[in-house]
Short mmCIF file of C-alpha atoms and ligand atoms in Angstrom, two decimals:
data_model
loop_
_atom_site.label_atom_id
_atom_site.label_comp_id
_atom_site.label_asym_id
_atom_site.label_seq_id
_atom_site.Cartn_x
_atom_site.Cartn_y
_atom_site.Cartn_z
CA MET A 4 -104.36 -34.70 -94.81
CA GLU A 5 -103.46 -32.26 -97.56
CA SER A 6 -102.31 -33.91 -100.79
CA LEU A 7 -98.78 -32.57 -100.27
CA TRP A 8 -98.22 -35.15 -97.50
CA LEU A 9 -99.63 -37.95 -99.68
CA GLU A 10 -97.70 -37.13 -102.86
CA SER A 11 -94.40 -35.32 -102.20
CA PRO A 12 -91.22 -36.56 -100.52
CA HIS A 13 -91.16 -35.49 -96.88
CA ARG A 14 -89.99 -36.45 -93.40
CA ARG A 15 -92.24 -37.50 -90.54
CA TRP A 16 -91.37 -37.31 -86.84
CA ASN A 17 -91.62 -40.35 -84.61
CA PRO A 18 -92.26 -38.80 -81.17
CA LEU A 19 -92.10 -42.19 -79.46
CA LYS A 20 -88.55 -42.95 -80.54
CA GLY A 21 -87.37 -39.40 -81.21
CA GLU A 22 -86.35 -39.90 -84.85
CA TRP A 23 -87.35 -39.00 -88.40
CA VAL A 24 -88.54 -41.28 -91.19
CA VAL A 25 -88.34 -40.30 -94.89
CA VAL A 26 -91.59 -40.84 -96.86
CA SER A 27 -91.40 -41.11 -100.68
CA PRO A 28 -94.99 -41.64 -101.90
CA HIS A 29 -94.16 -40.86 -105.55
CA ARG A 30 -91.83 -43.87 -105.71
CA THR A 31 -94.35 -46.74 -105.53
CA GLN A 32 -94.39 -47.31 -109.29
CA ARG A 33 -90.68 -48.08 -109.59
CA PRO A 34 -89.78 -51.35 -111.35
CA TRP A 35 -88.52 -54.25 -109.26
CA GLN A 36 -85.78 -56.55 -110.51
CA GLY A 37 -84.36 -57.46 -107.12
CA GLN A 38 -84.84 -60.40 -104.83
CA THR A 39 -88.15 -62.22 -104.56
CA GLU A 40 -88.86 -64.90 -101.98
CA ASP A 41 -90.30 -68.37 -102.52
CA ALA A 42 -94.09 -67.91 -102.35
CA SER A 43 -95.03 -71.58 -102.10
CA VAL A 44 -96.97 -72.17 -98.90
CA PRO A 45 -96.24 -75.62 -97.43
CA VAL A 46 -99.16 -77.62 -96.09
CA ILE A 47 -98.75 -77.75 -92.33
CA PRO A 48 -99.99 -80.82 -90.42
CA GLU A 49 -101.95 -80.60 -87.14
CA TYR A 50 -99.19 -82.58 -85.46
CA ASP A 51 -95.56 -82.80 -86.59
CA PRO A 52 -93.55 -85.64 -84.99
CA LYS A 53 -90.34 -83.63 -85.56
CA CYS A 54 -91.63 -80.41 -83.92
CA TYR A 55 -90.12 -79.67 -80.50
CA LEU A 56 -93.23 -77.67 -79.51
CA CYS A 57 -95.85 -80.30 -80.34
CA PRO A 58 -97.23 -82.08 -77.22
CA GLY A 59 -95.37 -85.26 -76.27
CA ASN A 60 -92.25 -84.55 -78.38
CA THR A 61 -88.65 -84.30 -77.19
CA ARG A 62 -86.81 -80.95 -77.17
CA ALA A 63 -83.17 -80.28 -78.02
CA ASN A 64 -82.08 -80.75 -74.39
CA GLY A 65 -83.79 -84.15 -74.12
CA GLU A 66 -86.78 -82.95 -72.10
CA VAL A 67 -90.24 -84.06 -73.22
CA THR A 68 -92.85 -81.38 -73.95
CA PRO A 69 -95.93 -82.44 -71.95
CA LYS A 70 -99.32 -83.13 -73.53
CA TYR A 71 -100.52 -79.55 -72.89
CA GLU A 72 -104.03 -78.49 -73.89
CA SER A 73 -103.94 -74.71 -74.29
CA THR A 74 -100.66 -72.85 -73.58
CA PHE A 75 -97.25 -74.08 -72.41
CA VAL A 76 -94.17 -72.17 -71.18
CA PHE A 77 -90.63 -73.53 -70.86
CA PRO A 78 -87.11 -72.10 -70.41
CA ASN A 79 -85.42 -71.49 -73.77
CA ASP A 80 -82.97 -74.36 -74.23
CA PHE A 81 -80.62 -71.98 -76.08
CA ALA A 82 -81.21 -68.94 -73.88
CA ALA A 83 -79.38 -65.76 -74.94
CA LEU A 84 -79.27 -64.63 -71.30
CA LYS A 85 -78.83 -66.47 -68.02
CA PRO A 86 -80.09 -65.64 -64.52
CA ASP A 87 -76.88 -66.41 -62.68
CA VAL A 88 -73.93 -64.48 -64.14
CA GLN A 89 -71.45 -62.82 -61.79
CA GLU A 90 -71.88 -59.03 -61.78
CA ALA A 91 -69.16 -56.76 -63.20
CA THR A 92 -68.72 -53.48 -65.08
CA LEU A 93 -65.96 -52.33 -67.40
CA ASP A 94 -64.87 -48.81 -68.42
CA VAL A 95 -61.30 -48.80 -69.69
CA GLU A 96 -59.40 -45.76 -68.35
CA GLN A 97 -62.81 -44.27 -67.41
CA ALA A 98 -62.90 -42.82 -70.93
CA GLY A 99 -66.45 -44.00 -71.61
CA LEU A 100 -65.25 -45.57 -74.86
CA LEU A 101 -64.74 -49.21 -73.95
CA ARG A 102 -67.69 -49.91 -71.69
CA ALA A 103 -69.49 -53.10 -70.74
CA THR A 104 -71.74 -54.46 -68.02
CA THR A 105 -72.78 -58.00 -67.29
CA GLU A 106 -76.41 -58.76 -68.06
CA ARG A 107 -78.62 -61.21 -66.19
CA GLY A 108 -81.82 -62.41 -67.78
CA ILE A 109 -84.36 -65.13 -68.35
CA CYS A 110 -85.51 -66.39 -71.77
CA ARG A 111 -88.61 -68.49 -72.18
CA VAL A 112 -90.53 -70.00 -75.08
CA LEU A 113 -94.31 -69.64 -75.00
CA CYS A 114 -96.49 -72.10 -76.95
CA PHE A 115 -99.81 -70.54 -77.93
CA HIS A 116 -101.68 -73.77 -78.74
CA PRO A 117 -100.98 -77.52 -78.98
CA ARG A 118 -102.00 -77.62 -82.64
CA HIS A 119 -99.01 -77.24 -84.95
CA ASP A 120 -100.97 -75.75 -87.86
CA LEU A 121 -102.70 -72.86 -86.07
CA THR A 122 -101.54 -69.21 -85.84
CA LEU A 123 -102.95 -66.17 -84.05
CA ALA A 124 -104.70 -65.46 -87.37
CA THR A 125 -106.46 -68.83 -87.46
CA MET A 126 -107.00 -69.24 -83.71
CA THR A 127 -110.36 -67.94 -82.43
CA PRO A 128 -110.45 -65.05 -79.93
CA ALA A 129 -111.50 -67.66 -77.32
CA GLN A 130 -108.33 -69.64 -78.13
CA ILE A 131 -106.18 -66.48 -77.96
CA ALA A 132 -107.59 -65.46 -74.54
CA PRO A 133 -105.38 -68.01 -72.67
CA VAL A 134 -102.36 -66.58 -74.54
CA VAL A 135 -103.16 -63.10 -73.20
CA GLU A 136 -103.54 -64.65 -69.73
CA MET A 137 -100.17 -66.40 -70.08
CA TRP A 138 -98.43 -63.13 -71.12
CA SER A 139 -100.04 -61.43 -68.14
CA GLU A 140 -98.95 -64.13 -65.65
CA GLN A 141 -95.42 -64.34 -67.04
CA VAL A 142 -94.94 -60.56 -66.88
CA ALA A 143 -96.23 -60.50 -63.29
CA GLU A 144 -93.98 -63.35 -62.18
CA LEU A 145 -90.79 -62.18 -63.88
CA GLY A 146 -91.46 -58.50 -63.17
CA ALA A 147 -91.56 -59.25 -59.45
CA ARG A 148 -87.94 -60.49 -59.47
CA PRO A 149 -85.65 -57.80 -58.05
CA GLU A 150 -82.93 -58.22 -60.69
CA ILE A 151 -85.36 -57.83 -63.61
CA GLN A 152 -86.16 -54.34 -64.98
CA TYR A 153 -87.84 -55.20 -68.24
CA VAL A 154 -89.93 -58.03 -69.72
CA GLN A 155 -90.04 -58.16 -73.50
CA VAL A 156 -92.84 -60.34 -74.90
CA PHE A 157 -92.57 -60.99 -78.64
CA GLU A 158 -93.40 -63.27 -81.54
CA ASN A 159 -91.40 -63.93 -84.71
CA ARG A 160 -93.80 -65.22 -87.33
CA GLY A 161 -92.67 -66.89 -90.55
CA SER A 162 -89.28 -68.04 -91.71
CA MET A 163 -88.73 -64.65 -93.44
CA MET A 164 -88.59 -63.14 -89.96
CA GLY A 165 -86.35 -65.84 -88.56
CA ALA A 166 -88.98 -67.97 -86.83
CA SER A 167 -87.51 -71.43 -86.45
CA ASN A 168 -90.80 -73.30 -86.50
CA PRO A 169 -94.39 -72.74 -87.77
CA HIS A 170 -95.87 -74.06 -84.50
CA PRO A 171 -97.70 -71.08 -82.89
CA HIS A 172 -95.28 -69.72 -80.30
CA GLY A 173 -93.62 -66.61 -79.02
CA GLN A 174 -90.79 -65.72 -76.72
CA LEU A 175 -90.13 -63.71 -73.64
CA TRP A 176 -86.84 -62.17 -72.56
CA ALA A 177 -86.69 -60.67 -69.08
CA THR A 178 -83.62 -58.50 -68.60
CA GLU A 179 -81.64 -56.76 -65.90
CA HIS A 180 -81.49 -53.54 -67.95
CA ILE A 181 -84.15 -51.80 -70.06
CA PRO A 182 -83.34 -52.61 -73.73
CA ASN A 183 -82.69 -49.84 -76.30
CA GLU A 184 -86.17 -49.55 -77.88
CA PRO A 185 -88.18 -49.32 -74.65
CA LEU A 186 -85.46 -47.07 -73.21
CA ALA A 187 -85.91 -44.56 -76.06
CA GLU A 188 -89.69 -44.78 -75.57
CA LEU A 189 -89.27 -44.24 -71.83
CA LYS A 190 -87.28 -41.03 -72.39
CA ALA A 191 -89.81 -39.68 -74.92
CA GLN A 192 -92.90 -40.58 -72.88
CA ARG A 193 -91.36 -39.19 -69.70
CA ALA A 194 -90.42 -35.87 -71.34
CA TYR A 195 -93.93 -35.51 -72.81
CA PHE A 196 -95.60 -36.36 -69.50
CA GLU A 197 -93.44 -33.85 -67.63
CA ALA A 198 -94.31 -31.11 -70.15
CA GLN A 199 -98.02 -31.91 -70.70
CA GLY A 200 -99.11 -33.79 -67.58
CA LYS A 201 -100.72 -36.45 -69.81
CA PRO A 202 -99.40 -39.63 -71.49
CA LEU A 203 -98.01 -39.15 -75.00
CA LEU A 204 -99.65 -42.23 -76.52
CA ASN A 205 -103.08 -41.38 -75.17
CA ASP A 206 -102.93 -37.88 -76.71
CA TYR A 207 -101.64 -39.45 -79.93
CA LEU A 208 -104.59 -41.89 -79.99
CA THR A 209 -107.04 -39.01 -79.53
CA LEU A 210 -105.59 -37.31 -82.64
CA GLU A 211 -105.69 -40.53 -84.66
CA LEU A 212 -109.34 -41.13 -83.72
CA LYS A 213 -110.12 -37.57 -84.83
CA GLN A 214 -108.32 -37.93 -88.19
CA LYS A 215 -109.49 -41.55 -88.79
CA GLU A 216 -107.36 -42.02 -91.92
CA ARG A 217 -104.71 -44.22 -90.27
CA VAL A 218 -107.12 -46.25 -88.10
CA VAL A 219 -107.16 -49.91 -89.20
CA VAL A 220 -109.56 -51.62 -86.79
CA GLU A 221 -110.99 -50.86 -83.35
CA ASN A 222 -113.15 -52.37 -80.60
CA ASP A 223 -114.29 -51.15 -77.16
CA GLY A 224 -110.86 -51.67 -75.59
CA TRP A 225 -108.31 -51.23 -78.37
CA VAL A 226 -107.42 -49.38 -81.55
CA VAL A 227 -104.98 -50.42 -84.27
CA VAL A 228 -103.39 -47.69 -86.40
CA VAL A 229 -100.70 -47.54 -89.02
CA PRO A 230 -98.66 -45.01 -87.06
CA PHE A 231 -98.09 -41.61 -88.70
CA TRP A 232 -94.36 -42.40 -88.53
CA ALA A 233 -94.53 -46.08 -89.66
CA VAL A 234 -91.31 -47.42 -91.18
CA TRP A 235 -92.31 -50.91 -92.39
CA PRO A 236 -94.89 -50.92 -95.24
CA PHE A 237 -97.74 -52.44 -93.19
CA GLU A 238 -96.41 -51.61 -89.73
CA THR A 239 -99.13 -51.20 -87.10
CA LEU A 240 -99.40 -49.95 -83.54
CA LEU A 241 -101.98 -51.49 -81.18
CA LEU A 242 -103.10 -49.07 -78.47
CA PRO A 243 -105.46 -49.40 -75.49
CA ARG A 244 -108.23 -46.79 -75.28
CA ARG A 245 -107.47 -46.37 -71.56
CA ALA A 246 -104.01 -45.19 -70.54
CA VAL A 247 -102.90 -48.49 -68.97
CA GLY A 248 -99.25 -49.36 -68.38
CA SER A 249 -99.22 -53.14 -68.39
CA PHE A 250 -101.19 -56.39 -68.52
CA SER A 251 -101.93 -56.22 -64.78
CA ASP A 252 -103.95 -52.99 -65.35
CA LEU A 253 -106.31 -54.62 -67.85
CA THR A 254 -109.89 -55.54 -66.96
CA VAL A 255 -111.32 -58.93 -67.87
CA ALA A 256 -113.21 -57.26 -70.74
CA GLU A 257 -110.07 -55.51 -72.03
CA LYS A 258 -108.20 -58.82 -72.09
CA GLU A 259 -111.02 -60.41 -74.12
CA GLN A 260 -111.03 -57.41 -76.45
CA LEU A 261 -107.27 -57.73 -76.83
CA ALA A 262 -107.66 -61.37 -77.91
CA GLU A 263 -110.34 -60.32 -80.40
CA ILE A 264 -108.36 -57.50 -81.96
CA LEU A 265 -105.19 -59.63 -82.24
CA HIS A 266 -107.24 -62.13 -84.22
CA LEU A 267 -108.80 -59.48 -86.47
CA LEU A 268 -105.46 -57.84 -87.21
CA THR A 269 -103.46 -61.01 -87.91
CA ALA A 270 -106.28 -62.55 -89.99
CA GLY A 271 -106.44 -59.28 -91.95
CA TYR A 272 -102.68 -59.34 -92.54
CA ASN A 273 -103.05 -62.80 -94.15
CA ARG A 274 -105.52 -61.36 -96.65
CA VAL A 275 -103.29 -58.48 -97.85
CA PHE A 276 -101.38 -60.71 -100.27
CA ASP A 277 -103.35 -63.96 -99.71
CA THR A 278 -100.37 -65.46 -97.95
CA PRO A 279 -99.44 -66.17 -94.30
CA PHE A 280 -98.08 -62.73 -93.38
CA PRO A 281 -94.67 -62.81 -91.69
CA TYR A 282 -93.96 -60.31 -88.92
CA SER A 283 -92.17 -59.59 -85.69
CA MET A 284 -94.54 -58.32 -83.04
CA GLY A 285 -94.08 -57.46 -79.41
CA PHE A 286 -95.58 -55.63 -76.47
CA HIS A 287 -93.94 -52.61 -74.93
CA ILE A 288 -95.14 -52.53 -71.35
CA ALA A 289 -93.98 -50.18 -68.59
CA PRO A 290 -90.56 -51.11 -67.15
CA VAL A 291 -90.69 -53.33 -64.06
CA ASP A 292 -87.91 -51.35 -62.35
CA GLY A 293 -89.81 -50.68 -59.12
CA GLU A 294 -90.75 -47.12 -60.13
CA GLU A 295 -94.12 -45.57 -60.94
CA HIS A 296 -94.71 -45.10 -64.67
CA PRO A 297 -97.66 -42.73 -65.14
CA GLU A 298 -96.16 -41.69 -68.50
CA TRP A 299 -96.24 -45.19 -69.98
CA VAL A 300 -99.08 -46.55 -72.13
CA MET A 301 -98.70 -50.24 -73.01
CA HIS A 302 -98.85 -51.01 -76.72
CA ALA A 303 -97.85 -53.59 -79.30
CA HIS A 304 -95.83 -53.04 -82.48
CA PHE A 305 -96.28 -55.23 -85.54
CA TYR A 306 -93.35 -55.08 -87.95
CA PRO A 307 -94.16 -57.09 -91.12
CA PRO A 308 -91.55 -57.01 -93.91
CA LEU A 309 -93.76 -57.58 -97.01
CA LEU A 310 -94.05 -54.65 -99.41
CA ARG A 311 -95.76 -55.45 -102.69
CA SER A 312 -96.60 -59.17 -102.79
CA ALA A 313 -96.05 -62.45 -100.97
CA THR A 314 -92.53 -62.44 -102.38
CA VAL A 315 -91.40 -58.80 -102.56
CA ARG A 316 -90.20 -57.53 -99.22
CA LYS A 317 -88.89 -54.26 -97.90
CA PHE A 318 -85.19 -54.25 -97.06
CA MET A 319 -83.66 -51.96 -94.48
CA VAL A 320 -80.41 -51.30 -96.33
CA GLY A 321 -78.49 -48.42 -97.89
CA PHE A 322 -79.99 -45.11 -96.82
CA GLU A 323 -82.20 -46.84 -94.20
CA LEU A 324 -79.14 -48.38 -92.62
CA LEU A 325 -76.82 -45.42 -93.01
CA GLY A 326 -79.16 -42.43 -93.00
CA SER A 327 -82.80 -42.61 -91.91
CA PRO A 328 -85.52 -45.20 -92.37
CA GLN A 329 -87.47 -44.59 -95.58
CA ARG A 330 -90.83 -45.83 -96.88
CA ASP A 331 -92.65 -45.69 -100.23
CA ILE A 332 -96.38 -46.32 -99.74
CA THR A 333 -97.85 -43.80 -97.33
CA PRO A 334 -99.11 -44.90 -93.91
CA GLU A 335 -102.52 -43.61 -95.04
CA SER A 336 -102.68 -45.93 -98.06
CA ALA A 337 -101.38 -48.90 -96.05
CA ALA A 338 -104.13 -48.23 -93.47
CA GLU A 339 -106.74 -48.12 -96.24
CA THR A 340 -105.56 -51.51 -97.59
CA LEU A 341 -105.63 -53.07 -94.12
CA ARG A 342 -109.07 -51.61 -93.35
CA ARG A 343 -110.42 -53.03 -96.60
CA VAL A 344 -109.11 -56.59 -96.05
CA ILE A 345 -110.21 -56.67 -92.40
CA ALA A 346 -113.74 -55.58 -93.36
CA ARG A 347 -113.86 -58.32 -96.03
P1 H2U B 30 -88.32 -68.43 -82.74
O1 H2U B 30 -89.38 -67.70 -81.94
O2 H2U B 30 -87.43 -67.46 -83.45
O3 H2U B 30 -88.92 -69.47 -83.65
O4 H2U B 30 -87.43 -69.22 -81.70
C1 H2U B 30 -87.89 -70.28 -80.89
C2 H2U B 30 -86.94 -70.52 -79.77
O5 H2U B 30 -87.06 -71.87 -79.34
C3 H2U B 30 -85.48 -70.29 -80.11
O6 H2U B 30 -85.03 -69.18 -79.36
C4 H2U B 30 -85.83 -72.27 -78.79
C5 H2U B 30 -84.79 -71.60 -79.66
O7 H2U B 30 -83.64 -71.30 -78.91
N1 H2U B 30 -85.75 -73.75 -78.77
C6 H2U B 30 -85.78 -74.40 -77.55
O8 H2U B 30 -85.81 -73.76 -76.50
N2 H2U B 30 -85.76 -75.79 -77.51
C7 H2U B 30 -85.70 -76.57 -78.62
O9 H2U B 30 -85.72 -77.79 -78.52
C8 H2U B 30 -85.57 -75.94 -79.96
C9 H2U B 30 -85.68 -74.44 -80.02
ZN1 ZN B 31 -95.62 -78.43 -83.54
#
């Protein structure tokens, strides 16, 4: 890209969400006297007798986690949503101002591995493969339920991102309505498909592969980029080469390649600041609302908060909260850093 876009303040368009992000590349040298986080990395044991996810231990509700050997799924004991609420809607005086609907849903916790000290970054692709299989099975099972329209698979990693426990695990929330983020992506992908007759994210990937400068890592099935419109400093977008909508569309090879690229990306993240990299990640798959979704390309977002070291994080406050999201380092330089540490 021309130097203007790497040096001067500008806005970039996020076509997937339909919003702008402010980029301020000239600002990276500013002094920091704000909050830093504790960088000490605790030594994590292979088995923690107090961990509710370790095999053989007792959970908050008194149930015993079995002695599982690869993955394990259980209903969230503190589920945010429940499958059996009575249906109702509210719209006071039909003014559209005081509206509510009841929401049915299912929340599950997904253990990635029995060992307490592993993470996607330290698990081998062969150990991650059953995790991909578990996501796929869970989405198929929950997506088949008539009251469920969306299945959100995600992982909070690290206490900075609110993860309650270092044991490798993720969550899954299946909901009666499509949540805000996938709903915005649905509108954008649908409008693009109607206008162009092709999926938005597949055309976007073609451009990224042509430009190369935001590509982080790739294999035969998948490509990771720092999206042109990234908000978080080291935000990435994981895209399939083929325009597939969900896990059920993936071939055996694509599932293996997904496990491999998840390992490469998360291991690379850990090398950016030589610290276990916190993040929230999740898959956006096509809604399971009983309709065809030719516009939808499945993908995963990684949103890591770290900015300049293991202890200096990006905050979404002030202008980000009240105006538009804003970033300092360019997506191009973040991609270069990630490429370098992954190749190492
Ligand atoms: P995190 O992914 O943010 O670490 O959350 C893990 C979930 O595990 C959290 O939603 C649930 C919490 O409700 N949990 C149980 O289901 N049983 C327990 O015994 C403790 C935590
Ligand atoms: Zn554990």
